[in-house]
Amino acid sequence: MHLLNLGILAHVDAGKTSLTERLLHSVGVIDEIGSVDAGNTQTDSLALERQRGITIKSAVVSFAVDDVTVNLLDTPGHPDFIAEVERVLGVLDGAVLVVSAVEGVQAQTRVLMRTLQRLRIPTLVFVNKIDRRGARYDDLLRALSERLTPAVVPMGRAVGLGTRDAAFVPGPVPVDVLADHDDDLLAAYVDGSLGQDRVRTALVAQTRQALVHPVFFGSAVTGAGVPELIDGIKELLPRADGDPDGPVSGTVFKVERGPAGEKIAYARMFSGTLRTRDRVPFGEAREEGLVTGVSVFDHGTDVRRDAVPAGRIARLWGLGDIRIGDALGEPRKAHGHFFAPPTLETVVVPGPDTDRRALHRALTRLAEQDPLIGLRHDEVRQETSVSLYGEVQKEVIQATLCEEFGLAVGFRETTPLCVERPAGSGAAAEFIKKDANPFLATVGLRVDPAPPGSGIAFRLEVELGAMPYAFFKAVEDTVRETLGQGLNGWQVTDCTVTMTHSGYWPRQSHSHQGFDKSMSSTGADFRGLTPLVLAEALRRAGTQVYEPMHRFRVEAPADTLGALLPVLAALQAVPRTTETRGDSCVLEGAVPAARVHAVEQRLPGLTRGEGEWESGFDHYAPVLRGAVPCRPRTDHNPLNRKEYLLNVTRRVGS
């Protein structure tokens, strides 16, 4: 029995979950097809998903096609839940990208295809809704080629478009796209010796290498084209590989809580076999956890098993500290983030009867399930902020807190998540028992700007043997933690911090007595002093606040351009290119992330509902107009020496 871990991806409302239902019905897993509108689909199990008719969390369901067991992963389509899609991509063997025959290629469709191609994930395209009024064939194939990828291979034709009798008629595979990647195939085509068996072999090979993307047409509602898609999944996509006898290696892509509050980890095994009662190292700390239960997906549900071999997806119990993205056993090469991090932030405001501690616990559990939702707790103001992709995500968090935890909340206005970068170089140092330094530590630091996107680097200009390594480690860890809040409260990035001075008092004791802390340096001394030194170095270097900018692409009727441009300018959007295509025009440019939602709200009215907007994070730009945005601090504020020392230590120097 072969295995295939298959992802279903699409722009929201393209019919992805409906296709999942049709696939499960076609292979006999379910007797009745669920409806997104009725809220009774197999994979949208959350109450909120059923109410809103959208997929929020990825779901796994299994079915068999002859000798192939398919683990099907249904993923969210709305861009606010792109983090959920990101985690699934790392465990896929292949994908089906769903496109609506009516709406065509949409913003999220393009984002997903670019990512699938970058990761070289073999992908089939399924054009859904051919039974709907307004469904297209020739125009849509042209749009796929122009806006997604030229490497699309139609597997037949759609007939009866826009009617309940719409059908997919398989046809001969066109050779032209395949020949672009195979000179021998082209030569055989030119001399007339090319047979369909040879074409089919080339199609399978090139699809599995993600060089071409076969296109099927059909309808999830009527079932048209679905049998041909199932045959394509079986024949064209690669099987899961991995040695079940090799070293244990897997990746956790989802974490949820069970009825008793226990953590359940969804993991794809790439190598080896993980058994119940096995101890397995996981995460960056490589701590070992005891697997107390295993279930694998089979025939539409998950079934308890004693072990999970390579290639399969399983649910694991017993790993209490597991987090999304953790490696099980031997770590694989990290795939990194495929999509941009969230660029917005809002403060969660508890309702009149909402307990703040219960709210913090609930938000922490939500963050466990989505590592790109960052929590930021302000002890002084007793406030918690969450980072977001968009307004829909905020609504979902609000509804989830209400329905799952019984907590009523509101939100403050959404604001952009800015960053700070050093404007120049700055250095500072404090020495043991000098300049009112109350810590038994000497620390000197220099901050230098680094190229955009380089992150934070820590360097030494002192000998590594000048003091115990644990003290150097304490300084580096504290530097990285302190840079989470710069002069204006934003995370400081793209800089190099160099340790220029070091010193300590070795472990000492009085005669015939034990260790004397007042005479000996500890890691706490270095952790306490480092923020003061780093804050002073940053102050001398100065920092510039940068706001997140989105690249945008808007396609609209050409005669609406006159109304559209002034509004874009008022919202600080800067068009860079304008292209006219017949009766429509395409604008591309940049817009502050804080203004994207406002543009999206105004666009339908400005373009008679015909405007199509696509945007995504692109870069950070310096804030040059208006007041510099500041963020309230949540630390002990090393920028205020007196306040900091009062909070951190009682040994305040005079």
PDB file of C-alpha atoms in Angstrom, residues 10 50 99 161-162 216 268 270 287 365 479 505 538 620 639:
ATOM      1  CA  ALA A  10      -7.454  27.626  -2.868  1.00  0.00           C
ATOM      2  CA  ARG A  50     -19.622  25.769  10.329  1.00  0.00           C
ATOM      3  CA  VAL A  99      -9.724  27.649  -8.985  1.00  0.00           C
ATOM      4  CA  LEU A 161     -20.668  25.315 -19.183  1.00  0.00           C
ATOM      5  CA  GLY A 162     -23.073  27.081 -16.857  1.00  0.00           C
ATOM      6  CA  PHE A 216      -8.835  19.295 -14.713  1.00  0.00           C
ATOM      7  CA  ARG A 268       4.234  13.786   9.585  1.00  0.00           C
ATOM      8  CA  PHE A 270       9.623  11.291   7.304  1.00  0.00           C
ATOM      9  CA  GLU A 287      14.162  17.440  25.592  1.00  0.00           C
ATOM     10  CA  ARG A 365      -3.621  28.354  24.317  1.00  0.00           C
ATOM     11  CA  VAL A 479      20.992  41.266  24.345  1.00  0.00           C
ATOM     12  CA  TRP A 505      34.861  38.466  40.140  1.00  0.00           C
ATOM     13  CA  LEU A 538      21.246  52.301  21.432  1.00  0.00           C
ATOM     14  CA  TYR A 620       9.732  48.037   5.883  1.00  0.00           C
ATOM     15  CA  LEU A 639      16.128  53.614  29.391  1.00  0.00           C
TER      16      LEU A 639
END
